[in-house]
Tab-separated table of C-alpha atoms in Angstrom:
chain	number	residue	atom	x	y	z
A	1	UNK	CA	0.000	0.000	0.000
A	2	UNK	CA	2.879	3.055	-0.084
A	3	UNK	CA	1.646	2.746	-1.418
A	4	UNK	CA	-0.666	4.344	0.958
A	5	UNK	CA	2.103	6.429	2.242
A	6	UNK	CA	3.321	9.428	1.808
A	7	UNK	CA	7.396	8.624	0.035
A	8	UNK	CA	9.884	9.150	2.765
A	9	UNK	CA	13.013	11.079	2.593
A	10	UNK	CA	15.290	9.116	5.047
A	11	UNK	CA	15.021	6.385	2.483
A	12	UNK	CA	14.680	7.671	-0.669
A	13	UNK	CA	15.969	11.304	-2.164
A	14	UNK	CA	19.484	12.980	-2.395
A	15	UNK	CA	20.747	16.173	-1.329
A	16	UNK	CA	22.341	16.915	2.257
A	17	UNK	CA	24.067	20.368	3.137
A	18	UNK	CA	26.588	20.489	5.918
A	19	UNK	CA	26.119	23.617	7.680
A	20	UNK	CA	23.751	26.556	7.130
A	21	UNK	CA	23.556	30.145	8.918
A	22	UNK	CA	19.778	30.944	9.957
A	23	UNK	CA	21.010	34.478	9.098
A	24	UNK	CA	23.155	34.379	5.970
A	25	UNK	CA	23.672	38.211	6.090
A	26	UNK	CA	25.232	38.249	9.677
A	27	UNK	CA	28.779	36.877	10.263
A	28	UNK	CA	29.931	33.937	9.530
A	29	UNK	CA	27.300	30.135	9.038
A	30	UNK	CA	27.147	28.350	12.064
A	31	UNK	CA	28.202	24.906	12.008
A	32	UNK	CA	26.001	21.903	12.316
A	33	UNK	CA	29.379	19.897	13.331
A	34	UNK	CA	28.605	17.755	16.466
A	35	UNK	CA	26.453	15.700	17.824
A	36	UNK	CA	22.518	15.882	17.951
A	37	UNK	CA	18.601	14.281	19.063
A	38	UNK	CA	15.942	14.901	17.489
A	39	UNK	CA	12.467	15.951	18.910
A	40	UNK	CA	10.870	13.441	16.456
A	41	UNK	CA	11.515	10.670	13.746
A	42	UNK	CA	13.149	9.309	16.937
A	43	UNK	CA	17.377	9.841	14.821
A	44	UNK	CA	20.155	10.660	16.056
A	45	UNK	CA	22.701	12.569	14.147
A	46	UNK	CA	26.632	12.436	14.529
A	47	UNK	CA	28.413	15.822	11.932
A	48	UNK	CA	32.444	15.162	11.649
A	49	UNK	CA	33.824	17.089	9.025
A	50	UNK	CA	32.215	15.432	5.961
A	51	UNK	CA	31.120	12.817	7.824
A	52	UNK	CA	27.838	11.942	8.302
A	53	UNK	CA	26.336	9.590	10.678
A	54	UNK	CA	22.304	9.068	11.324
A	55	UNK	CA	20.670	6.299	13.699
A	56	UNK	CA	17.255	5.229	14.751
A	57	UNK	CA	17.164	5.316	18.276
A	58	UNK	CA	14.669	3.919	21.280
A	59	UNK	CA	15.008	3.582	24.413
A	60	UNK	CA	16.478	0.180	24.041
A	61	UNK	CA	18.581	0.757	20.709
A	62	UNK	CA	20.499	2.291	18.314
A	63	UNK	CA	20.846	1.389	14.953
A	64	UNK	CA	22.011	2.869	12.023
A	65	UNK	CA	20.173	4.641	9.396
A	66	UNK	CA	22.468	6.289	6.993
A	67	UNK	CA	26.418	7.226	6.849
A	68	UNK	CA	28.808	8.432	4.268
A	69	UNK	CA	31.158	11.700	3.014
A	70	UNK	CA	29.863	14.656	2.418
A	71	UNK	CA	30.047	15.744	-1.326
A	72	UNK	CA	29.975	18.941	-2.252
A	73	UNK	CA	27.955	19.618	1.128
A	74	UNK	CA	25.869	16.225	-0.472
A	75	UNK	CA	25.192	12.763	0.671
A	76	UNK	CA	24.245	10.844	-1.899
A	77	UNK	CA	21.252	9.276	-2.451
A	78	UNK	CA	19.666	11.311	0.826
A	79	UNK	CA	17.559	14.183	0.185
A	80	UNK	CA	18.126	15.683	2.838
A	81	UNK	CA	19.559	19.270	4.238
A	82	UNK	CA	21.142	20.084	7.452
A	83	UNK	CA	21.630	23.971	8.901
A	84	UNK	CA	20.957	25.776	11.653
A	85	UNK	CA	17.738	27.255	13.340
A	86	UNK	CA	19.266	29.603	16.509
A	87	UNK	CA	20.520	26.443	18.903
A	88	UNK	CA	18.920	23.771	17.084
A	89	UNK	CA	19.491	21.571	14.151
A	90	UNK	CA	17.259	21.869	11.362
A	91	UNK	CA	16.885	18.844	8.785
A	92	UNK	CA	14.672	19.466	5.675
A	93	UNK	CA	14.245	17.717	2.583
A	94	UNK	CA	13.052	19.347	-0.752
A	95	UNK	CA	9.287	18.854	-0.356
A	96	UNK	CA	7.760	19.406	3.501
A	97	UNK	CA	10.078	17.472	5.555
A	98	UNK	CA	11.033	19.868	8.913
A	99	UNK	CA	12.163	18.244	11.789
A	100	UNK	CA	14.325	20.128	14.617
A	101	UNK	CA	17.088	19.276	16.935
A	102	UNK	CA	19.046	19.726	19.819
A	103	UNK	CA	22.753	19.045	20.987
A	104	UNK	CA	23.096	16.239	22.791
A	105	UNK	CA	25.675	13.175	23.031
A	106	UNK	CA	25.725	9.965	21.220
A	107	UNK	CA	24.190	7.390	23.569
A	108	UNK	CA	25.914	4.716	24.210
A	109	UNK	CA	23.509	2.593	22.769
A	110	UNK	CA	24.792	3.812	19.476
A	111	UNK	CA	28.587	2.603	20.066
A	112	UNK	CA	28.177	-0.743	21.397
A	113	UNK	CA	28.036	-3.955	19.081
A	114	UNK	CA	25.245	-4.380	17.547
A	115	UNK	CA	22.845	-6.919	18.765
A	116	UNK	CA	21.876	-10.449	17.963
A	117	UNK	CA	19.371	-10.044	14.974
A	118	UNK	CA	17.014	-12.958	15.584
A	119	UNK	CA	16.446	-11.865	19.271
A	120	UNK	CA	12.822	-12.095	19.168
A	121	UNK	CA	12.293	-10.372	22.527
A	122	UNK	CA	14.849	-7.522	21.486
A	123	UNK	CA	12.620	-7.106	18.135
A	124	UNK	CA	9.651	-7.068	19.745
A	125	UNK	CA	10.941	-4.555	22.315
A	126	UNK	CA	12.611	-2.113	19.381
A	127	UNK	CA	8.413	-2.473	17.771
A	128	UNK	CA	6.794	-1.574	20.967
A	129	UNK	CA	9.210	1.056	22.024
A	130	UNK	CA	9.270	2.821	18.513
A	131	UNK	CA	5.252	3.130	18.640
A	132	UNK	CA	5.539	4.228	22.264
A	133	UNK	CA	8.125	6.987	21.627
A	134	UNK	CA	6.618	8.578	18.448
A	135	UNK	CA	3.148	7.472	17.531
A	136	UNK	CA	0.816	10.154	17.513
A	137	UNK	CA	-2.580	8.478	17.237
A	138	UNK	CA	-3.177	6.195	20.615
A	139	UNK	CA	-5.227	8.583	22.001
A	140	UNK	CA	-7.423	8.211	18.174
A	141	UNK	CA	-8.175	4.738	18.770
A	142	UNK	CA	-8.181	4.647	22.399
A	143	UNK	CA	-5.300	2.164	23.023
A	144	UNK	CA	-3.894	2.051	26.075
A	145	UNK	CA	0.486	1.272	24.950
A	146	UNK	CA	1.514	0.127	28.058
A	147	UNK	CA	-1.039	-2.842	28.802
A	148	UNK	CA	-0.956	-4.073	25.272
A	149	UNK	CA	2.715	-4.372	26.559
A	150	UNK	CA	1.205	-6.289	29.502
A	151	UNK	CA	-0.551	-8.191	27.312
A	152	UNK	CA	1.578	-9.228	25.182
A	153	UNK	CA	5.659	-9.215	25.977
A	154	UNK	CA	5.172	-11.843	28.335
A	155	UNK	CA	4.448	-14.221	25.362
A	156	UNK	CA	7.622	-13.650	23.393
A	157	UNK	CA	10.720	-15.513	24.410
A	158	UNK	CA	13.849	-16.768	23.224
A	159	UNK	CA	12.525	-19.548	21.697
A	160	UNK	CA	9.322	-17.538	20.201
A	161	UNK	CA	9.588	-18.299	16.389
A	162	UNK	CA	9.460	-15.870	13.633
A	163	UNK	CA	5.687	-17.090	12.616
A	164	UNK	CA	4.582	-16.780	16.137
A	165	UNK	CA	6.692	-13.513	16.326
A	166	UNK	CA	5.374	-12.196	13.327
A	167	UNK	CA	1.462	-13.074	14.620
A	168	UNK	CA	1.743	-12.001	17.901
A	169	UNK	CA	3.438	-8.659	16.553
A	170	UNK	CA	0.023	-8.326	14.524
A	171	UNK	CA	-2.338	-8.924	17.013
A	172	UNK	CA	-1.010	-6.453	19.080
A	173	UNK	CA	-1.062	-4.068	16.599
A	174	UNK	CA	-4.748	-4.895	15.440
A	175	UNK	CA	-6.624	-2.014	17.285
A	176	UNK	CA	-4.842	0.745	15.757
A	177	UNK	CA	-7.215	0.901	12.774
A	178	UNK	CA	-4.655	2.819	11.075
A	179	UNK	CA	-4.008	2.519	7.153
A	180	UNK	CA	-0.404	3.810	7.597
A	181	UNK	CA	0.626	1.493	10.399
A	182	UNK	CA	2.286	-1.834	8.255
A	183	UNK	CA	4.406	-4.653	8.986
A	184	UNK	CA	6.255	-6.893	6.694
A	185	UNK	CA	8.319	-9.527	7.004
A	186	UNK	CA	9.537	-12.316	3.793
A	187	UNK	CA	6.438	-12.919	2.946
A	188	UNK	CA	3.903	-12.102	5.879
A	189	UNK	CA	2.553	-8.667	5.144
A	190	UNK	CA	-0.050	-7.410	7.553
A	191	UNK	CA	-1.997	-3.872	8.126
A	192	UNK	CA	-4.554	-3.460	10.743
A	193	UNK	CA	-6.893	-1.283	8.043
A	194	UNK	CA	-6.264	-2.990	4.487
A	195	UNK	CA	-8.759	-1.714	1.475
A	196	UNK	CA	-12.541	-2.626	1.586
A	197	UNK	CA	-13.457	-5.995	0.477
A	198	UNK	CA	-14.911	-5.059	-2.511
A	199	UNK	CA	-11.536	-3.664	-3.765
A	200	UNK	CA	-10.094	-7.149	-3.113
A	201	UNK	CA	-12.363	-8.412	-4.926
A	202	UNK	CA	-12.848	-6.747	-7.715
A	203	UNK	CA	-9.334	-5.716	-7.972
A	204	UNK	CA	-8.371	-7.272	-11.557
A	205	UNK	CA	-11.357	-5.980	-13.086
A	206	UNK	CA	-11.379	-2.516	-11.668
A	207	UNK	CA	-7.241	-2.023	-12.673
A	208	UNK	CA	-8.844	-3.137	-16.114
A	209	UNK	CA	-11.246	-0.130	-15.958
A	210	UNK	CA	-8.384	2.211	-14.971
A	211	UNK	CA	-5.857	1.297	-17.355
A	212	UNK	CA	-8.334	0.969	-20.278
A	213	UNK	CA	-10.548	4.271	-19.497
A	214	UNK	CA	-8.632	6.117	-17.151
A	215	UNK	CA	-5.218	5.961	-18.362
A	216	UNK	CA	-5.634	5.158	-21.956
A	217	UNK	CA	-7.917	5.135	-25.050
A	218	UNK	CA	-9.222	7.520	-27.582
A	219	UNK	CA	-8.592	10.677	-26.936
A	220	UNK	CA	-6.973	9.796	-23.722
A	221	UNK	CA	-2.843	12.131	-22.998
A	222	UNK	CA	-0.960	10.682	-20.136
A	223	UNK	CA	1.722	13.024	-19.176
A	224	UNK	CA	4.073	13.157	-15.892
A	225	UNK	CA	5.768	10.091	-15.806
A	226	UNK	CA	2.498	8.533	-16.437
A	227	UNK	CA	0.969	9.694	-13.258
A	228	UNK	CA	-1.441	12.485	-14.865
A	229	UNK	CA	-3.792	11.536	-17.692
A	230	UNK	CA	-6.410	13.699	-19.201
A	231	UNK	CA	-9.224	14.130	-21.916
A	232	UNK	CA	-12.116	16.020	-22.793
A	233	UNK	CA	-15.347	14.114	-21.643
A	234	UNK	CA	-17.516	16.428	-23.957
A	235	UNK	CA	-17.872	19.735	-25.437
A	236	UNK	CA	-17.967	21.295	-21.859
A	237	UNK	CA	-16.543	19.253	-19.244
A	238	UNK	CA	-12.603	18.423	-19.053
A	239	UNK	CA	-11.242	15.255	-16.740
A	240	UNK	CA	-7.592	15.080	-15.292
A	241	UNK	CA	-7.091	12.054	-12.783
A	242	UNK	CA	-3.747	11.675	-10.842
A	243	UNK	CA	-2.759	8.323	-10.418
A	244	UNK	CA	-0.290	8.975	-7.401
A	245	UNK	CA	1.913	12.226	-5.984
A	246	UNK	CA	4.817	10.912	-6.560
A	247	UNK	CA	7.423	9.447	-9.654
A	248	UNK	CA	6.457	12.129	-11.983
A	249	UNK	CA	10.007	11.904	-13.099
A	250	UNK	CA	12.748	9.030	-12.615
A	251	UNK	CA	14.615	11.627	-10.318
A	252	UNK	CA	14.235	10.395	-6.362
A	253	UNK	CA	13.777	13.891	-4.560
A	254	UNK	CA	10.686	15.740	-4.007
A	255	UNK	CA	12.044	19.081	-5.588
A	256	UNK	CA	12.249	17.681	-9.355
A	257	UNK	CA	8.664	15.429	-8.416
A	258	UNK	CA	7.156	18.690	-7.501
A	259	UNK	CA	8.348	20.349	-10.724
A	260	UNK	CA	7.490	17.752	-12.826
A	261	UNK	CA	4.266	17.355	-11.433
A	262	UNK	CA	3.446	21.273	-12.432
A	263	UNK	CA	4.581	20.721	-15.546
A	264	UNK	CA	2.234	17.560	-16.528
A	265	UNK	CA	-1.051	19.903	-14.801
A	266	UNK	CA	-0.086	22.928	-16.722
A	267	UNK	CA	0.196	20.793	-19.782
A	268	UNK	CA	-3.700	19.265	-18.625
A	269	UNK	CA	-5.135	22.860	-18.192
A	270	UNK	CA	-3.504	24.118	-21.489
A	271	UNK	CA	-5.491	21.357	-23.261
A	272	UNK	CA	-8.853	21.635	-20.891
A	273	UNK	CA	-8.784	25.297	-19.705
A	274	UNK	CA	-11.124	26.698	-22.415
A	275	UNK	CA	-13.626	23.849	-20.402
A	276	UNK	CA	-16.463	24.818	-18.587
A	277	UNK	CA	-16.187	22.522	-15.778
A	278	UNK	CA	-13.220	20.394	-14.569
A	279	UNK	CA	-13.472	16.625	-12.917
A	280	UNK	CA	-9.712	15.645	-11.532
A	281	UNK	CA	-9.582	12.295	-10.110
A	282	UNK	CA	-8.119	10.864	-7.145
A	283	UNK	CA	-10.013	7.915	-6.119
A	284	UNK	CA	-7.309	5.572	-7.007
A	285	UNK	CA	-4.312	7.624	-5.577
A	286	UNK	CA	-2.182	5.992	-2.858
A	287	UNK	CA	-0.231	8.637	-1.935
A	288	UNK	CA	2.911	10.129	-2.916
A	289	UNK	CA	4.827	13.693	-1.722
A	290	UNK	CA	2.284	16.670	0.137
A	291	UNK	CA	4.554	18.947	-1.945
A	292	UNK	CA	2.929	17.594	-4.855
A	293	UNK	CA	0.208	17.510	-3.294
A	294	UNK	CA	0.070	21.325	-2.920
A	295	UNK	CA	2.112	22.314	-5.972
A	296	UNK	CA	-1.119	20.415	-8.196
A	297	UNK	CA	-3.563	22.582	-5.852
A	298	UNK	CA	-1.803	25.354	-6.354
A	299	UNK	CA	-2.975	25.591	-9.847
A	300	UNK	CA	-6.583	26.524	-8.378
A	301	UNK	CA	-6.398	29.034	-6.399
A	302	UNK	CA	-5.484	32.892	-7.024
A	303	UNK	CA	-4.595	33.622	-3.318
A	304	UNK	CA	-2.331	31.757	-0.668
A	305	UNK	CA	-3.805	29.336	1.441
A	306	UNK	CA	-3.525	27.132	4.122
A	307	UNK	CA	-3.088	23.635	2.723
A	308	UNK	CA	-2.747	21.748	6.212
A	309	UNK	CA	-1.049	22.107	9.370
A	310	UNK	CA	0.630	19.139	11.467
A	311	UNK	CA	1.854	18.381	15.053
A	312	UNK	CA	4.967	16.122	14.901
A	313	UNK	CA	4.981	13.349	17.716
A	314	UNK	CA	7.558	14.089	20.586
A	315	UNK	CA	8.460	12.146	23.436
A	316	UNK	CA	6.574	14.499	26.109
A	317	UNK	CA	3.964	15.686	23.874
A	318	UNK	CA	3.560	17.078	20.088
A	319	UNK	CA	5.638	19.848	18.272
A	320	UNK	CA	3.908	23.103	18.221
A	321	UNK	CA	1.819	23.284	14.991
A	322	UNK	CA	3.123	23.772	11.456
A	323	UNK	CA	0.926	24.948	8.745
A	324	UNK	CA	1.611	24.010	5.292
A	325	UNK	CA	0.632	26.824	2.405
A	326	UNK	CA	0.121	27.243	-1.178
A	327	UNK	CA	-0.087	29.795	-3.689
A	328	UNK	CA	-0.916	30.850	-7.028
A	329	UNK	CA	0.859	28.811	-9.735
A	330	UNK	CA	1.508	27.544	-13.325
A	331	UNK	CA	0.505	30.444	-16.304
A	332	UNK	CA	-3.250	29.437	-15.973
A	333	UNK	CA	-4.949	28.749	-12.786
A	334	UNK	CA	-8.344	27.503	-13.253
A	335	UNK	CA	-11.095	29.238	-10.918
A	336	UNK	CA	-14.465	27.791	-13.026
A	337	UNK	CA	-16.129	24.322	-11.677
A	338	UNK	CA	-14.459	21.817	-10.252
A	339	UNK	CA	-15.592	18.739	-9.162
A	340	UNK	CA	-12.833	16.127	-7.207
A	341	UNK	CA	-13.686	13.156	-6.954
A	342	UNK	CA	-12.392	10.833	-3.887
A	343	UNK	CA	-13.064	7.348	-2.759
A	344	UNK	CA	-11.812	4.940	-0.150
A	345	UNK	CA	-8.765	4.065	-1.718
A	346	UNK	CA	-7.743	7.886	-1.861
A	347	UNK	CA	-4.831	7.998	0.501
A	348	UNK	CA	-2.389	9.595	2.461
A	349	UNK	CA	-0.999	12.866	-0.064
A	350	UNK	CA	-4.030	12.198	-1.993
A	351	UNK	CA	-6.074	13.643	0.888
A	352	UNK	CA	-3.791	16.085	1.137
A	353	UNK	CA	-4.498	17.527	-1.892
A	354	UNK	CA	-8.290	17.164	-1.157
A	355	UNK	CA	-7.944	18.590	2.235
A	356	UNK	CA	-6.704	21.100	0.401
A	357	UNK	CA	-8.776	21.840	-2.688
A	358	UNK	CA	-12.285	21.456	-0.303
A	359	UNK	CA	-12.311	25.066	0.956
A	360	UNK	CA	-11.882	26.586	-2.523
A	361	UNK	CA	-14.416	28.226	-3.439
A	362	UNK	CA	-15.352	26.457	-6.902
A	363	UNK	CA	-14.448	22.938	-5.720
A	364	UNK	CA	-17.159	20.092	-5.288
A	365	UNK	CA	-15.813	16.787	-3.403
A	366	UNK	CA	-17.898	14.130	-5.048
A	367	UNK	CA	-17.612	10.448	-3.697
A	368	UNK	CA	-17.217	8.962	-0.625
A	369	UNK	CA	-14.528	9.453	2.612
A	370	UNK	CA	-11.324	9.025	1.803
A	371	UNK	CA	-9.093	6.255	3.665
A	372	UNK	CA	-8.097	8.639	6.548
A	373	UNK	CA	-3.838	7.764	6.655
A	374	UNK	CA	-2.707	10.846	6.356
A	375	UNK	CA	0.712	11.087	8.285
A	376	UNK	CA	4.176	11.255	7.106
A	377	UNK	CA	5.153	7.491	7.898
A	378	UNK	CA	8.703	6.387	8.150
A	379	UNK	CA	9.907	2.823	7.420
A	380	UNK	CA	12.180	1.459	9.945
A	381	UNK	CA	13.740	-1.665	10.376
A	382	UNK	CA	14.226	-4.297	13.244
A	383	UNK	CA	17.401	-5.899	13.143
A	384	UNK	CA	15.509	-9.596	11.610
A	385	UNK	CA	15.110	-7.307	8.748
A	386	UNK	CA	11.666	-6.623	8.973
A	387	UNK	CA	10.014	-3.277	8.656
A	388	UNK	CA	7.124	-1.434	9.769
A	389	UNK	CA	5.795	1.700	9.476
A	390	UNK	CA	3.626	4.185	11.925
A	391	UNK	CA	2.074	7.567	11.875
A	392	UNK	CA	4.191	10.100	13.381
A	393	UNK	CA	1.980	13.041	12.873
A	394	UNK	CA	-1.791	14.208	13.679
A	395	UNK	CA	-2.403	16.275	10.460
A	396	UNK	CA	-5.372	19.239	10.897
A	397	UNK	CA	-7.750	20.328	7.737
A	398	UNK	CA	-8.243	24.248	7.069
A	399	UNK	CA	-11.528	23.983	9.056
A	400	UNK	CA	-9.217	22.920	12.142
A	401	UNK	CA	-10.646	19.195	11.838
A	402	UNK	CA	-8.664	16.298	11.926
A	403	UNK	CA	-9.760	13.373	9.417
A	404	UNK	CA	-7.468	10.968	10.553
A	405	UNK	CA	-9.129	7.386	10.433
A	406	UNK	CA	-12.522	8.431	9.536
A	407	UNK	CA	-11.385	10.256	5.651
A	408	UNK	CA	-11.984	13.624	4.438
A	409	UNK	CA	-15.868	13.950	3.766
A	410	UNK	CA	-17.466	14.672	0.308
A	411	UNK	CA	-19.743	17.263	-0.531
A	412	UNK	CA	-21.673	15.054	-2.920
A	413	UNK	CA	-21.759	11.478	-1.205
A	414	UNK	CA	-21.557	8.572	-3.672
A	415	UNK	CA	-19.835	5.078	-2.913
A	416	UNK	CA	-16.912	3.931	-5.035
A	417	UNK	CA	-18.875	-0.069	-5.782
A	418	UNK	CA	-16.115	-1.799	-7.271
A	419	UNK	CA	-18.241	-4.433	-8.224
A	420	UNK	CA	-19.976	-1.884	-10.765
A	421	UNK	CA	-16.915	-0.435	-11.855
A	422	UNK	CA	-15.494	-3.912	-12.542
A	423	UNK	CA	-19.327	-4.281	-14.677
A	424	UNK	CA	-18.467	-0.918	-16.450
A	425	UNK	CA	-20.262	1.633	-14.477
A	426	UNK	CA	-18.565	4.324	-13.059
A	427	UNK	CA	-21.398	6.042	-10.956
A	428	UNK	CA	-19.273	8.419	-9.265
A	429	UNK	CA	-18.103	9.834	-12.438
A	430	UNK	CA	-21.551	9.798	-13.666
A	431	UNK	CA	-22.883	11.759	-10.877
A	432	UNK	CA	-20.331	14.419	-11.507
A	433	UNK	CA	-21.250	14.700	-14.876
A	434	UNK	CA	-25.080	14.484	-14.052
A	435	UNK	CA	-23.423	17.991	-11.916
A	436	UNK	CA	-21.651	19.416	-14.122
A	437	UNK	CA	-25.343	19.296	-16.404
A	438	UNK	CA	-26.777	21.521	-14.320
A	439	UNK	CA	-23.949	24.411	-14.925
A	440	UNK	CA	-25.218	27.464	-16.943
């Protein structure tokens, strides 16, 4: 499902500076060199020269995330940039990353040898302690951490195998109805809030309708990496869909996603902006970069805007809120009808971008809730090589709501039925047309 996540920069991207001045026109930059923790993402960060060290840390480890030389003030294949904010460290990437950091030394955790990997009690401790250190939605699904920790540790031993491991991990996870949280490991894959049934069941025959309508046919330009297809529906009425926010170009970081993604929706409203009415798509978008996200809304509006705003998961609380704008872009925004249409699959920086689009003034949300994952979720890794990911965030609408778990509501409330879709019906599309009828 990432997807039905948001793509992650401590994995993916390139691009890390090694020092920064919060005031370039004041004396000299000062140095990020030393030795630093986080407030969230839970990293530790170790600056030598060109040297570069990061690590995941918990309360009961340390391990390593990323290390190499600095190049040209870059480490490759990181997007990621380091300077400083007053006394704290500030690492960004190229889209919306911000997370900030103060001095303090390398625990020792980080320095000692690293630990047996099979351990299934130390696994199952690194899992626990991760979500107790920086998820931000217990309070959402009214779990209580600690006695699932009751519950459960007690059951994991030395002997516990990796299929009992891996079910027990599961189970514990269950009540978190949380489409971001995942778990993988070889071949066991588990989320405690997969896709509807219907999706499951239908899912050959609805990719069918998506590849053969959506994303091809007469009439039909896919642009953007193949992410962004449009067509005119009719004389009146032009449809865009976005298939995810994210590999709009082969390039890894968010910067050259976001630009290529303005350049394929630019291209779309060149072609459709004589149009009456507009339909973009995102029922079948899993996610992708909020950057994109914003940059596509961006050619709707013809005033800044608050996209969203988000509290970052700390270990005594949440970061003070962040808000995340937009602006004017591209040479032609479009200000007549729109209608967006959204579905349960819509995910993560797919609701994003309709969190963001709902306020506008000519925007109609047509469909049903979206997913409700809408954090930025980091992958990390227990030393059996598994991974999981968790919600780190508690992101907040313009209206001050947060969606999280129960989807960003539609104006115009239709369900997705896979089943008809997979029969050839598309009756969300057709009631957006049957709206964009009643335009003078």
């Amino acid at each position: 499902m990432h997807r039905s996540i948001k793509a992650l920069p401590l994995a993916l991207l390139l691009g890390l500076s090694a020092c920064g001045n919060d005031d370039p026109g004041e004396g000299p930059p000062k140095t990020v060199e030393g030795e630093w923790a986080t407030e969230t993402y839970g990293l530790v960060v170790k600056l030598r020269g060109n040297q570069v060290e990061l690590f995941e840390r918990t309360e009961v480890s340390c391990l390593p995330l990323a290390a190499g030389a600095l190049e040209e003030g870059r480490l490759p294949d990181v997007d990621l940039r380091f300077r400083r904010e007053g006394d704290a460290l500030v690492i960004e990437d190229s889209g919306t990353l911000y997370v900030r950091g103060k001095r303090a030394p390398i625990p020792d955790l980080c320095t000692r040898p690293p630990p047996s990997p099979k351990d299934p009690v130390l696994n199952f401790d690194i899992l626990w302690n991760t979500f107790n250190e920086q998820y931000a939605l217990f309070d959402l699904y009214g779990v209580d951490w600690r006695a699932r920790y009751q519950q459960f540790r007690p059951r994991v031993s030395a002997t516990t195998s990796d299929d009992e491991l891996f079910a027990l991990l599961s189970e514990m996870l269950t009540p978190l109805r949380d489409g971001h949280i995942n778990l993988g490991g070889g071949e066991r894959h588990f989320s405690p809030k997969p896709f509807p049934d219907d999706f499951y069941e239908n899912h050959d025959a609805v990719l069918q309708y998506i590849d053969q309508h959506l994303m091809k046919g007469p009439g039909v330009t896919r642009t953007g990496g193949g992410q962004l297809a449009y067509q005119s529906l009719n004389a009146r009425v032009g449809y865009i869909a976005v298939f995810k926010m994210m590999k709009f170009t082969e390039a890894a970081d968010a910067a050259s996603d976001v630009a290529a993604a303005g350049k394929a929706i630019d291209e779309a409203l060149a072609a459709l902006g004589d149009k009456a009415a507009l339909i973009v798509d995102v029922r079948f978008n899993t996610g992708g970069h909020d950057a994109v996200s914003l940059a596509l809304a961006s050619r709707f509006t013809t005033t800044e805007r608050l996209g969203v705003s988000k509290k970052g998961r700390t270990r005594d609380g949440f970061t003070p809120a962040r808000e995340l704008r937009f602006g004017p872009a591209g040479p032609r925004p479009f200000t007549k009808p729109v209608y967006v249409l959204q579905s349960g699959l819509s995910a993560s920086a797919a609701e994003i971008f309709t969190m963001a689009m709902a306020p506008l003034p000519q925007v109609t949300l047509v469909g049903e809730r979206s997913l409700g994952a809408h954090s930025d979720t980091p992958t990390r890794q227990l030393p059996n090589g598994w991974t999981f990911g968790l919600s780190i965030e508690q992101y907040f609408a313009p209206d001050g709501q947060m969606y999280e778990s129960v989807g960003v509501p539609t104006d115009v409330a239709m369900p997705l039925d896979c089943a008809s879709i997979a029969a050839g019906t598309d009756r969300i599309l057709q009631e957006a047309l049957r709206l964009t009828a009643a335009l003078p």
